[in-house]
Amino acid sequence: MFEAFAAETLKFRRHRATWFLVWIYPIACLILSVLLILIGLSQARPQVVAPAAAKWIESTAAIWYVPPHMFGRYLIAAFTAFVFAGEYGWNTWKLVVPHRARGALIAAKYGVTILFLYAAFLLTGLLTLAMGWLGDVVLGTPIPDGITASALAEAQYIGALKALSPVLVTIAYTSLAAILTRSTIAALVIGLVAVTAEQAFLGLSPLLAVYAPRLVWALYQLLPGYHFDNLSSWLSEGAAFQASLPETEPIAWSWIGSLAAIAAWVIGVAGLTFVSFKRQDIN
């Protein structure tokens, strides 16, 4: 297992796809931060009031808004498709499979995908913090009082938790598609369609519920979209996210219920990926 993980890490660490789909986050953050500082230096800088500490702290964790967003999930799906389906395009599975357990190979791919993505997000969060502080110092913008290391760490921690469920579900969708289709392009398309359909249903549910209230009400709670919002609400507000659809009772799950629903999706779809790969004929 550890040998498989080390091999996957070495394989994808410096690959071009990893640079474009994973390391792009900290690179883009650094470039954008430098540009904003340079623009600020080139303009007249009126006296400004320090922002509220809570707002300043929240801005340092802005990267964690990207993974749950549809575009962020598209990038995650693209990287997952590359990691899981790339072996078919390179025709290297037949060289690897005879020497390692298939379950360990898939587990290593899951581990590398999650590790690389979260390493990039965390690095981007740290860069955002450092460049935000540097920008305020260089531009003479007052830094608010009341900022503590524990508050900054908590903002990153909460952001990472909020992003976790959509990241895992997106990886699960796309990895299964990659194994079943054996194609990076097909896996990417299926992953994008799954993410788009999930989010579209969430937005159109109030309209669709007019025509089939009970069916839409059931699907709204079955699909993972509501549970992403609910877990995020519990983390931010300490209360359930309440959704109301026409002609049905309000929806408000406990955080344990939503966590169990997401776990069922991730474990179920990832389990199908393991089973499908174990039964696959690798030529």
PDB file of C-alpha atoms in Angstrom:
ATOM      1  CA  MET A   1       0.000   0.000   0.000  1.00  0.00           C
ATOM      2  CA  PHE A   2       2.727   2.480   0.997  1.00  0.00           C
ATOM      3  CA  GLU A   3       4.816   1.506  -2.036  1.00  0.00           C
ATOM      4  CA  ALA A   4       1.825   2.110  -4.297  1.00  0.00           C
ATOM      5  CA  PHE A   5       1.173   5.472  -2.660  1.00  0.00           C
ATOM      6  CA  ALA A   6       4.829   6.505  -3.026  1.00  0.00           C
ATOM      7  CA  ALA A   7       4.812   5.479  -6.688  1.00  0.00           C
ATOM      8  CA  GLU A   8       1.629   7.469  -7.372  1.00  0.00           C
ATOM      9  CA  THR A   9       3.036  10.507  -5.582  1.00  0.00           C
ATOM     10  CA  LEU A  10       6.247  10.389  -7.612  1.00  0.00           C
ATOM     11  CA  LYS A  11       4.313   9.898 -10.845  1.00  0.00           C
ATOM     12  CA  PHE A  12       1.977  12.861 -10.471  1.00  0.00           C
ATOM     13  CA  ARG A  13       3.983  15.301  -8.372  1.00  0.00           C
ATOM     14  CA  ARG A  14       5.628  17.054 -11.321  1.00  0.00           C
ATOM     15  CA  HIS A  15       3.307  16.087 -14.138  1.00  0.00           C
ATOM     16  CA  ARG A  16       1.985  18.909 -16.333  1.00  0.00           C
ATOM     17  CA  ALA A  17      -1.619  18.059 -15.505  1.00  0.00           C
ATOM     18  CA  THR A  18      -0.872  18.449 -11.806  1.00  0.00           C
ATOM     19  CA  TRP A  19       0.650  21.866 -12.435  1.00  0.00           C
ATOM     20  CA  PHE A  20      -2.372  23.003 -14.451  1.00  0.00           C
ATOM     21  CA  LEU A  21      -5.087  21.485 -12.239  1.00  0.00           C
ATOM     22  CA  VAL A  22      -3.607  21.483  -8.720  1.00  0.00           C
ATOM     23  CA  TRP A  23      -0.575  23.739  -8.283  1.00  0.00           C
ATOM     24  CA  ILE A  24      -2.395  26.396 -10.293  1.00  0.00           C
ATOM     25  CA  TYR A  25      -4.152  27.464  -7.073  1.00  0.00           C
ATOM     26  CA  PRO A  26      -1.100  28.701  -5.124  1.00  0.00           C
ATOM     27  CA  ILE A  27       0.579  29.973  -8.308  1.00  0.00           C
ATOM     28  CA  ALA A  28      -2.484  32.016  -9.302  1.00  0.00           C
ATOM     29  CA  CYS A  29      -2.828  33.297  -5.737  1.00  0.00           C
ATOM     30  CA  LEU A  30       0.782  34.477  -5.681  1.00  0.00           C
ATOM     31  CA  ILE A  31       0.590  36.160  -9.090  1.00  0.00           C
ATOM     32  CA  LEU A  32      -2.727  37.855  -8.314  1.00  0.00           C
ATOM     33  CA  SER A  33      -1.503  39.072  -4.923  1.00  0.00           C
ATOM     34  CA  VAL A  34       1.656  40.581  -6.415  1.00  0.00           C
ATOM     35  CA  LEU A  35      -0.363  42.277  -9.165  1.00  0.00           C
ATOM     36  CA  LEU A  36      -2.783  43.766  -6.639  1.00  0.00           C
ATOM     37  CA  ILE A  37       0.109  45.124  -4.572  1.00  0.00           C
ATOM     38  CA  LEU A  38       1.747  46.630  -7.668  1.00  0.00           C
ATOM     39  CA  ILE A  39      -1.551  48.203  -8.747  1.00  0.00           C
ATOM     40  CA  GLY A  40      -2.002  49.598  -5.256  1.00  0.00           C
ATOM     41  CA  LEU A  41       1.487  51.102  -5.306  1.00  0.00           C
ATOM     42  CA  SER A  42       0.866  52.741  -8.678  1.00  0.00           C
ATOM     43  CA  GLN A  43      -2.265  54.555  -7.519  1.00  0.00           C
ATOM     44  CA  ALA A  44      -2.963  57.292  -5.012  1.00  0.00           C
ATOM     45  CA  ARG A  45      -3.758  55.718  -1.661  1.00  0.00           C
ATOM     46  CA  PRO A  46      -6.323  57.634   0.401  1.00  0.00           C
ATOM     47  CA  GLN A  47      -6.486  57.089   4.142  1.00  0.00           C
ATOM     48  CA  VAL A  48      -8.504  53.975   4.858  1.00  0.00           C
ATOM     49  CA  VAL A  49     -10.017  52.526   7.997  1.00  0.00           C
ATOM     50  CA  ALA A  50      -8.921  49.079   9.108  1.00  0.00           C
ATOM     51  CA  PRO A  51     -11.501  46.416   8.234  1.00  0.00           C
ATOM     52  CA  ALA A  52     -13.181  44.386  10.947  1.00  0.00           C
ATOM     53  CA  ALA A  53     -10.975  41.604  12.271  1.00  0.00           C
ATOM     54  CA  ALA A  54     -13.571  38.990  11.326  1.00  0.00           C
ATOM     55  CA  LYS A  55     -13.607  40.188   7.705  1.00  0.00           C
ATOM     56  CA  TRP A  56      -9.811  40.245   7.505  1.00  0.00           C
ATOM     57  CA  ILE A  57      -9.601  36.714   8.908  1.00  0.00           C
ATOM     58  CA  GLU A  58     -12.348  35.482   6.582  1.00  0.00           C
ATOM     59  CA  SER A  59     -10.478  36.845   3.558  1.00  0.00           C
ATOM     60  CA  THR A  60      -7.434  34.719   4.412  1.00  0.00           C
ATOM     61  CA  ALA A  61      -9.550  31.572   4.009  1.00  0.00           C
ATOM     62  CA  ALA A  62     -11.105  32.624   0.684  1.00  0.00           C
ATOM     63  CA  ILE A  63      -9.559  29.654  -1.163  1.00  0.00           C
ATOM     64  CA  TRP A  64     -11.948  27.292   0.595  1.00  0.00           C
ATOM     65  CA  TYR A  65     -14.867  28.867  -1.278  1.00  0.00           C
ATOM     66  CA  VAL A  66     -13.447  27.494  -4.538  1.00  0.00           C
ATOM     67  CA  PRO A  67     -13.709  23.673  -4.082  1.00  0.00           C
ATOM     68  CA  PRO A  68     -17.472  23.645  -3.316  1.00  0.00           C
ATOM     69  CA  HIS A  69     -18.166  26.014  -6.234  1.00  0.00           C
ATOM     70  CA  MET A  70     -19.147  24.426  -9.539  1.00  0.00           C
ATOM     71  CA  PHE A  71     -16.028  25.663 -11.367  1.00  0.00           C
ATOM     72  CA  GLY A  72     -13.799  24.407  -8.563  1.00  0.00           C
ATOM     73  CA  ARG A  73     -15.469  21.011  -8.724  1.00  0.00           C
ATOM     74  CA  TYR A  74     -14.889  20.945 -12.490  1.00  0.00           C
ATOM     75  CA  LEU A  75     -11.148  21.303 -11.882  1.00  0.00           C
ATOM     76  CA  ILE A  76     -11.292  18.580  -9.230  1.00  0.00           C
ATOM     77  CA  ALA A  77     -13.121  16.297 -11.664  1.00  0.00           C
ATOM     78  CA  ALA A  78     -10.502  16.982 -14.332  1.00  0.00           C
ATOM     79  CA  PHE A  79      -7.619  16.057 -12.035  1.00  0.00           C
ATOM     80  CA  THR A  80      -9.430  12.951 -10.785  1.00  0.00           C
ATOM     81  CA  ALA A  81     -10.133  11.803 -14.344  1.00  0.00           C
ATOM     82  CA  PHE A  82      -6.471  12.220 -15.189  1.00  0.00           C
ATOM     83  CA  VAL A  83      -5.249  10.309 -12.107  1.00  0.00           C
ATOM     84  CA  PHE A  84      -7.651   7.378 -12.461  1.00  0.00           C
ATOM     85  CA  ALA A  85      -7.967   7.041 -16.247  1.00  0.00           C
ATOM     86  CA  GLY A  86      -4.456   8.078 -17.247  1.00  0.00           C
ATOM     87  CA  GLU A  87      -3.112   4.550 -16.834  1.00  0.00           C
ATOM     88  CA  TYR A  88      -5.435   3.314 -19.587  1.00  0.00           C
ATOM     89  CA  GLY A  89      -4.189   5.937 -22.025  1.00  0.00           C
ATOM     90  CA  TRP A  90      -0.572   5.223 -21.151  1.00  0.00           C
ATOM     91  CA  ASN A  91      -1.256   1.474 -21.309  1.00  0.00           C
ATOM     92  CA  THR A  92       0.659   0.939 -18.065  1.00  0.00           C
ATOM     93  CA  TRP A  93      -1.912  -0.950 -15.988  1.00  0.00           C
ATOM     94  CA  LYS A  94      -0.763  -4.294 -17.392  1.00  0.00           C
ATOM     95  CA  LEU A  95       2.748  -3.558 -16.102  1.00  0.00           C
ATOM     96  CA  VAL A  96       1.592  -2.588 -12.610  1.00  0.00           C
ATOM     97  CA  VAL A  97      -1.410  -4.787 -11.807  1.00  0.00           C
ATOM     98  CA  PRO A  98       0.444  -8.150 -11.692  1.00  0.00           C
ATOM     99  CA  HIS A  99       2.791  -6.862  -8.977  1.00  0.00           C
ATOM    100  CA  ARG A 100       0.390  -5.115  -6.570  1.00  0.00           C
ATOM    101  CA  ALA A 101      -3.046  -5.705  -5.093  1.00  0.00           C
ATOM    102  CA  ARG A 102      -5.699  -3.913  -7.113  1.00  0.00           C
ATOM    103  CA  GLY A 103      -7.365  -2.537  -4.005  1.00  0.00           C
ATOM    104  CA  ALA A 104      -4.080  -0.957  -2.914  1.00  0.00           C
ATOM    105  CA  LEU A 105      -3.626   0.661  -6.331  1.00  0.00           C
ATOM    106  CA  ILE A 106      -7.051   2.324  -6.244  1.00  0.00           C
ATOM    107  CA  ALA A 107      -6.633   3.333  -2.598  1.00  0.00           C
ATOM    108  CA  ALA A 108      -3.292   4.940  -3.474  1.00  0.00           C
ATOM    109  CA  LYS A 109      -4.921   6.924  -6.263  1.00  0.00           C
ATOM    110  CA  TYR A 110      -7.612   8.182  -3.893  1.00  0.00           C
ATOM    111  CA  GLY A 111      -4.953   9.097  -1.344  1.00  0.00           C
ATOM    112  CA  VAL A 112      -2.805  10.985  -3.850  1.00  0.00           C
ATOM    113  CA  THR A 113      -5.779  12.850  -5.326  1.00  0.00           C
ATOM    114  CA  ILE A 114      -7.011  14.057  -1.937  1.00  0.00           C
ATOM    115  CA  LEU A 115      -3.506  14.786  -0.628  1.00  0.00           C
ATOM    116  CA  PHE A 116      -2.465  16.867  -3.634  1.00  0.00           C
ATOM    117  CA  LEU A 117      -5.694  18.865  -3.729  1.00  0.00           C
ATOM    118  CA  TYR A 118      -5.728  19.642  -0.023  1.00  0.00           C
ATOM    119  CA  ALA A 119      -2.014  20.439  -0.015  1.00  0.00           C
ATOM    120  CA  ALA A 120      -2.643  22.962  -2.798  1.00  0.00           C
ATOM    121  CA  PHE A 121      -5.639  24.480  -1.008  1.00  0.00           C
ATOM    122  CA  LEU A 122      -3.776  24.744   2.292  1.00  0.00           C
ATOM    123  CA  LEU A 123      -0.697  26.242   0.640  1.00  0.00           C
ATOM    124  CA  THR A 124      -2.938  28.758  -1.112  1.00  0.00           C
ATOM    125  CA  GLY A 125      -4.561  29.642   2.210  1.00  0.00           C
ATOM    126  CA  LEU A 126      -1.163  30.260   3.785  1.00  0.00           C
ATOM    127  CA  LEU A 127      -0.068  32.349   0.793  1.00  0.00           C
ATOM    128  CA  THR A 128      -3.282  34.376   0.997  1.00  0.00           C
ATOM    129  CA  LEU A 129      -2.559  35.094   4.648  1.00  0.00           C
ATOM    130  CA  ALA A 130       1.087  36.004   4.034  1.00  0.00           C
ATOM    131  CA  MET A 131       0.405  38.141   0.965  1.00  0.00           C
ATOM    132  CA  GLY A 132      -2.550  39.844   2.639  1.00  0.00           C
ATOM    133  CA  TRP A 133      -0.342  40.857   5.540  1.00  0.00           C
ATOM    134  CA  LEU A 134       2.482  41.901   3.198  1.00  0.00           C
ATOM    135  CA  GLY A 135       0.105  43.920   1.039  1.00  0.00           C
ATOM    136  CA  ASP A 136      -1.239  45.811   4.046  1.00  0.00           C
ATOM    137  CA  VAL A 137       2.291  46.569   5.253  1.00  0.00           C
ATOM    138  CA  VAL A 138       3.545  47.707   1.837  1.00  0.00           C
ATOM    139  CA  LEU A 139       0.454  49.783   1.045  1.00  0.00           C
ATOM    140  CA  GLY A 140       0.152  51.195   4.532  1.00  0.00           C
ATOM    141  CA  THR A 141      -3.302  49.735   5.114  1.00  0.00           C
ATOM    142  CA  PRO A 142      -4.035  49.320   8.823  1.00  0.00           C
ATOM    143  CA  ILE A 143      -4.256  45.741  10.049  1.00  0.00           C
ATOM    144  CA  PRO A 144      -7.202  45.318  12.431  1.00  0.00           C
ATOM    145  CA  ASP A 145      -6.713  44.493  16.088  1.00  0.00           C
ATOM    146  CA  GLY A 146      -7.932  41.227  17.529  1.00  0.00           C
ATOM    147  CA  ILE A 147      -6.349  38.900  14.979  1.00  0.00           C
ATOM    148  CA  THR A 148      -4.936  35.817  16.668  1.00  0.00           C
ATOM    149  CA  ALA A 149      -3.217  32.681  15.447  1.00  0.00           C
ATOM    150  CA  SER A 150      -6.048  30.550  16.802  1.00  0.00           C
ATOM    151  CA  ALA A 151      -8.660  32.594  14.905  1.00  0.00           C
ATOM    152  CA  LEU A 152      -6.682  32.302  11.667  1.00  0.00           C
ATOM    153  CA  ALA A 153      -6.236  28.553  12.151  1.00  0.00           C
ATOM    154  CA  GLU A 154      -9.933  28.131  12.918  1.00  0.00           C
ATOM    155  CA  ALA A 155     -10.901  29.937   9.701  1.00  0.00           C
ATOM    156  CA  GLN A 156      -8.725  27.558   7.672  1.00  0.00           C
ATOM    157  CA  TYR A 157     -10.028  24.541   9.583  1.00  0.00           C
ATOM    158  CA  ILE A 158     -13.701  25.442   9.111  1.00  0.00           C
ATOM    159  CA  GLY A 159     -13.109  26.206   5.435  1.00  0.00           C
ATOM    160  CA  ALA A 160     -11.375  22.869   4.917  1.00  0.00           C
ATOM    161  CA  LEU A 161     -14.256  21.012   6.573  1.00  0.00           C
ATOM    162  CA  LYS A 162     -16.861  22.836   4.483  1.00  0.00           C
ATOM    163  CA  ALA A 163     -15.030  21.912   1.286  1.00  0.00           C
ATOM    164  CA  LEU A 164     -14.461  18.269   2.199  1.00  0.00           C
ATOM    165  CA  SER A 165     -17.842  16.764   1.304  1.00  0.00           C
ATOM    166  CA  PRO A 166     -18.147  18.273  -2.222  1.00  0.00           C
ATOM    167  CA  VAL A 167     -14.505  17.403  -2.901  1.00  0.00           C
ATOM    168  CA  LEU A 168     -14.972  13.765  -1.883  1.00  0.00           C
ATOM    169  CA  VAL A 169     -18.252  13.338  -3.761  1.00  0.00           C
ATOM    170  CA  THR A 170     -16.769  14.857  -6.930  1.00  0.00           C
ATOM    171  CA  ILE A 171     -13.757  12.554  -6.696  1.00  0.00           C
ATOM    172  CA  ALA A 172     -16.078   9.577  -6.163  1.00  0.00           C
ATOM    173  CA  TYR A 173     -18.238  10.395  -9.212  1.00  0.00           C
ATOM    174  CA  THR A 174     -15.294  10.865 -11.531  1.00  0.00           C
ATOM    175  CA  SER A 175     -13.175   7.960 -10.317  1.00  0.00           C
ATOM    176  CA  LEU A 176     -16.012   5.510 -10.960  1.00  0.00           C
ATOM    177  CA  ALA A 177     -16.546   6.980 -14.423  1.00  0.00           C
ATOM    178  CA  ALA A 178     -12.808   6.676 -15.132  1.00  0.00           C
ATOM    179  CA  ILE A 179     -12.676   2.994 -14.218  1.00  0.00           C
ATOM    180  CA  LEU A 180     -15.872   2.112 -16.088  1.00  0.00           C
ATOM    181  CA  THR A 181     -15.054   4.019 -19.286  1.00  0.00           C
ATOM    182  CA  ARG A 182     -11.248   3.622 -19.244  1.00  0.00           C
ATOM    183  CA  SER A 183     -11.060   7.077 -20.816  1.00  0.00           C
ATOM    184  CA  THR A 184      -9.861  10.380 -19.369  1.00  0.00           C
ATOM    185  CA  ILE A 185     -12.120  12.427 -21.652  1.00  0.00           C
ATOM    186  CA  ALA A 186     -15.201  10.291 -20.994  1.00  0.00           C
ATOM    187  CA  ALA A 187     -14.574  10.333 -17.248  1.00  0.00           C
ATOM    188  CA  LEU A 188     -14.179  14.108 -17.299  1.00  0.00           C
ATOM    189  CA  VAL A 189     -17.396  14.586 -19.275  1.00  0.00           C
ATOM    190  CA  ILE A 190     -19.345  12.298 -16.948  1.00  0.00           C
ATOM    191  CA  GLY A 191     -17.891  14.021 -13.889  1.00  0.00           C
ATOM    192  CA  LEU A 192     -18.818  17.458 -15.247  1.00  0.00           C
ATOM    193  CA  VAL A 193     -22.326  16.306 -16.156  1.00  0.00           C
ATOM    194  CA  ALA A 194     -22.850  14.746 -12.719  1.00  0.00           C
ATOM    195  CA  VAL A 195     -21.735  17.908 -10.908  1.00  0.00           C
ATOM    196  CA  THR A 196     -23.772  20.157 -13.200  1.00  0.00           C
ATOM    197  CA  ALA A 197     -26.908  18.012 -12.947  1.00  0.00           C
ATOM    198  CA  GLU A 198     -26.628  17.843  -9.168  1.00  0.00           C
ATOM    199  CA  GLN A 199     -26.342  21.622  -8.841  1.00  0.00           C
ATOM    200  CA  ALA A 200     -28.998  22.294 -11.494  1.00  0.00           C
ATOM    201  CA  PHE A 201     -31.489  20.065  -9.707  1.00  0.00           C
ATOM    202  CA  LEU A 202     -30.805  21.887  -6.461  1.00  0.00           C
ATOM    203  CA  GLY A 203     -31.553  25.236  -8.078  1.00  0.00           C
ATOM    204  CA  LEU A 204     -34.578  24.077 -10.083  1.00  0.00           C
ATOM    205  CA  SER A 205     -36.191  22.033  -7.310  1.00  0.00           C
ATOM    206  CA  PRO A 206     -38.706  24.749  -6.287  1.00  0.00           C
ATOM    207  CA  LEU A 207     -39.953  24.908  -9.883  1.00  0.00           C
ATOM    208  CA  LEU A 208     -39.973  21.141 -10.434  1.00  0.00           C
ATOM    209  CA  ALA A 209     -41.753  20.550  -7.136  1.00  0.00           C
ATOM    210  CA  VAL A 210     -44.851  22.270  -8.525  1.00  0.00           C
ATOM    211  CA  TYR A 211     -45.324  19.336 -10.926  1.00  0.00           C
ATOM    212  CA  ALA A 212     -44.128  16.413  -8.782  1.00  0.00           C
ATOM    213  CA  PRO A 213     -43.848  17.646  -5.187  1.00  0.00           C
ATOM    214  CA  ARG A 214     -43.247  14.342  -3.403  1.00  0.00           C
ATOM    215  CA  LEU A 215     -40.765  13.004  -5.938  1.00  0.00           C
ATOM    216  CA  VAL A 216     -38.732  16.209  -5.958  1.00  0.00           C
ATOM    217  CA  TRP A 217     -38.916  16.437  -2.159  1.00  0.00           C
ATOM    218  CA  ALA A 218     -37.487  12.902  -1.878  1.00  0.00           C
ATOM    219  CA  LEU A 219     -34.770  13.454  -4.492  1.00  0.00           C
ATOM    220  CA  TYR A 220     -33.803  16.757  -2.881  1.00  0.00           C
ATOM    221  CA  GLN A 221     -32.896  14.862   0.274  1.00  0.00           C
ATOM    222  CA  LEU A 222     -31.445  11.834  -1.489  1.00  0.00           C
ATOM    223  CA  LEU A 223     -28.937  13.716  -3.644  1.00  0.00           C
ATOM    224  CA  PRO A 224     -25.852  15.197  -1.939  1.00  0.00           C
ATOM    225  CA  GLY A 225     -26.416  18.862  -2.855  1.00  0.00           C
ATOM    226  CA  TYR A 226     -28.666  19.716   0.090  1.00  0.00           C
ATOM    227  CA  HIS A 227     -26.337  17.954   2.495  1.00  0.00           C
ATOM    228  CA  PHE A 228     -23.376  20.078   1.349  1.00  0.00           C
ATOM    229  CA  ASP A 229     -25.343  23.203   2.238  1.00  0.00           C
ATOM    230  CA  ASN A 230     -26.606  21.716   5.476  1.00  0.00           C
ATOM    231  CA  LEU A 231     -23.185  20.692   6.764  1.00  0.00           C
ATOM    232  CA  SER A 232     -21.834  24.112   5.802  1.00  0.00           C
ATOM    233  CA  SER A 233     -24.686  25.760   7.712  1.00  0.00           C
ATOM    234  CA  TRP A 234     -24.022  23.669  10.796  1.00  0.00           C
ATOM    235  CA  LEU A 235     -20.336  24.622  10.686  1.00  0.00           C
ATOM    236  CA  SER A 236     -21.011  28.334  10.138  1.00  0.00           C
ATOM    237  CA  GLU A 237     -24.250  28.974  11.992  1.00  0.00           C
ATOM    238  CA  GLY A 238     -24.587  26.023  14.333  1.00  0.00           C
ATOM    239  CA  ALA A 239     -28.045  25.321  12.888  1.00  0.00           C
ATOM    240  CA  ALA A 240     -29.579  23.328  10.055  1.00  0.00           C
ATOM    241  CA  PHE A 241     -30.066  24.731   6.580  1.00  0.00           C
ATOM    242  CA  GLN A 242     -33.835  24.879   6.121  1.00  0.00           C
ATOM    243  CA  ALA A 243     -35.192  24.327   2.634  1.00  0.00           C
ATOM    244  CA  SER A 244     -38.839  24.719   1.669  1.00  0.00           C
ATOM    245  CA  LEU A 245     -40.373  23.234  -1.468  1.00  0.00           C
ATOM    246  CA  PRO A 246     -43.951  23.834  -2.659  1.00  0.00           C
ATOM    247  CA  GLU A 247     -46.651  21.602  -1.145  1.00  0.00           C
ATOM    248  CA  THR A 248     -44.229  19.734   1.132  1.00  0.00           C
ATOM    249  CA  GLU A 249     -42.984  20.079   4.669  1.00  0.00           C
ATOM    250  CA  PRO A 250     -39.727  21.978   5.324  1.00  0.00           C
ATOM    251  CA  ILE A 251     -36.436  20.101   5.115  1.00  0.00           C
ATOM    252  CA  ALA A 252     -33.966  20.501   7.982  1.00  0.00           C
ATOM    253  CA  TRP A 253     -31.592  17.631   8.720  1.00  0.00           C
ATOM    254  CA  SER A 254     -29.305  17.217  11.683  1.00  0.00           C
ATOM    255  CA  TRP A 255     -25.585  17.422  10.956  1.00  0.00           C
ATOM    256  CA  ILE A 256     -25.247  13.737  11.832  1.00  0.00           C
ATOM    257  CA  GLY A 257     -27.902  12.827   9.277  1.00  0.00           C
ATOM    258  CA  SER A 258     -26.273  14.857   6.518  1.00  0.00           C
ATOM    259  CA  LEU A 259     -22.844  13.497   7.415  1.00  0.00           C
ATOM    260  CA  ALA A 260     -24.226   9.962   7.169  1.00  0.00           C
ATOM    261  CA  ALA A 261     -25.828  10.760   3.795  1.00  0.00           C
ATOM    262  CA  ILE A 262     -22.555  12.099   2.376  1.00  0.00           C
ATOM    263  CA  ALA A 263     -20.649   9.134   3.806  1.00  0.00           C
ATOM    264  CA  ALA A 264     -23.114   6.771   2.119  1.00  0.00           C
ATOM    265  CA  TRP A 265     -22.567   8.497  -1.235  1.00  0.00           C
ATOM    266  CA  VAL A 266     -18.782   8.509  -0.955  1.00  0.00           C
ATOM    267  CA  ILE A 267     -18.434   4.972   0.387  1.00  0.00           C
ATOM    268  CA  GLY A 268     -21.040   3.595  -2.011  1.00  0.00           C
ATOM    269  CA  VAL A 269     -19.607   5.134  -5.182  1.00  0.00           C
ATOM    270  CA  ALA A 270     -15.977   4.541  -4.167  1.00  0.00           C
ATOM    271  CA  GLY A 271     -16.905   0.969  -3.253  1.00  0.00           C
ATOM    272  CA  LEU A 272     -18.277   0.450  -6.759  1.00  0.00           C
ATOM    273  CA  THR A 273     -14.978   1.783  -8.098  1.00  0.00           C
ATOM    274  CA  PHE A 274     -12.984  -0.773  -6.103  1.00  0.00           C
ATOM    275  CA  VAL A 275     -15.283  -3.635  -7.136  1.00  0.00           C
ATOM    276  CA  SER A 276     -15.321  -2.612 -10.798  1.00  0.00           C
ATOM    277  CA  PHE A 277     -11.538  -2.389 -10.977  1.00  0.00           C
ATOM    278  CA  LYS A 278     -11.029  -5.732  -9.226  1.00  0.00           C
ATOM    279  CA  ARG A 279     -13.265  -7.437 -11.791  1.00  0.00           C
ATOM    280  CA  GLN A 280     -11.818  -5.628 -14.783  1.00  0.00           C
ATOM    281  CA  ASP A 281      -9.863  -7.470 -17.435  1.00  0.00           C
ATOM    282  CA  ILE A 282      -6.578  -5.593 -17.874  1.00  0.00           C
ATOM    283  CA  ASN A 283      -4.954  -6.386 -21.210  1.00  0.00           C
TER     284      ASN A 283
END
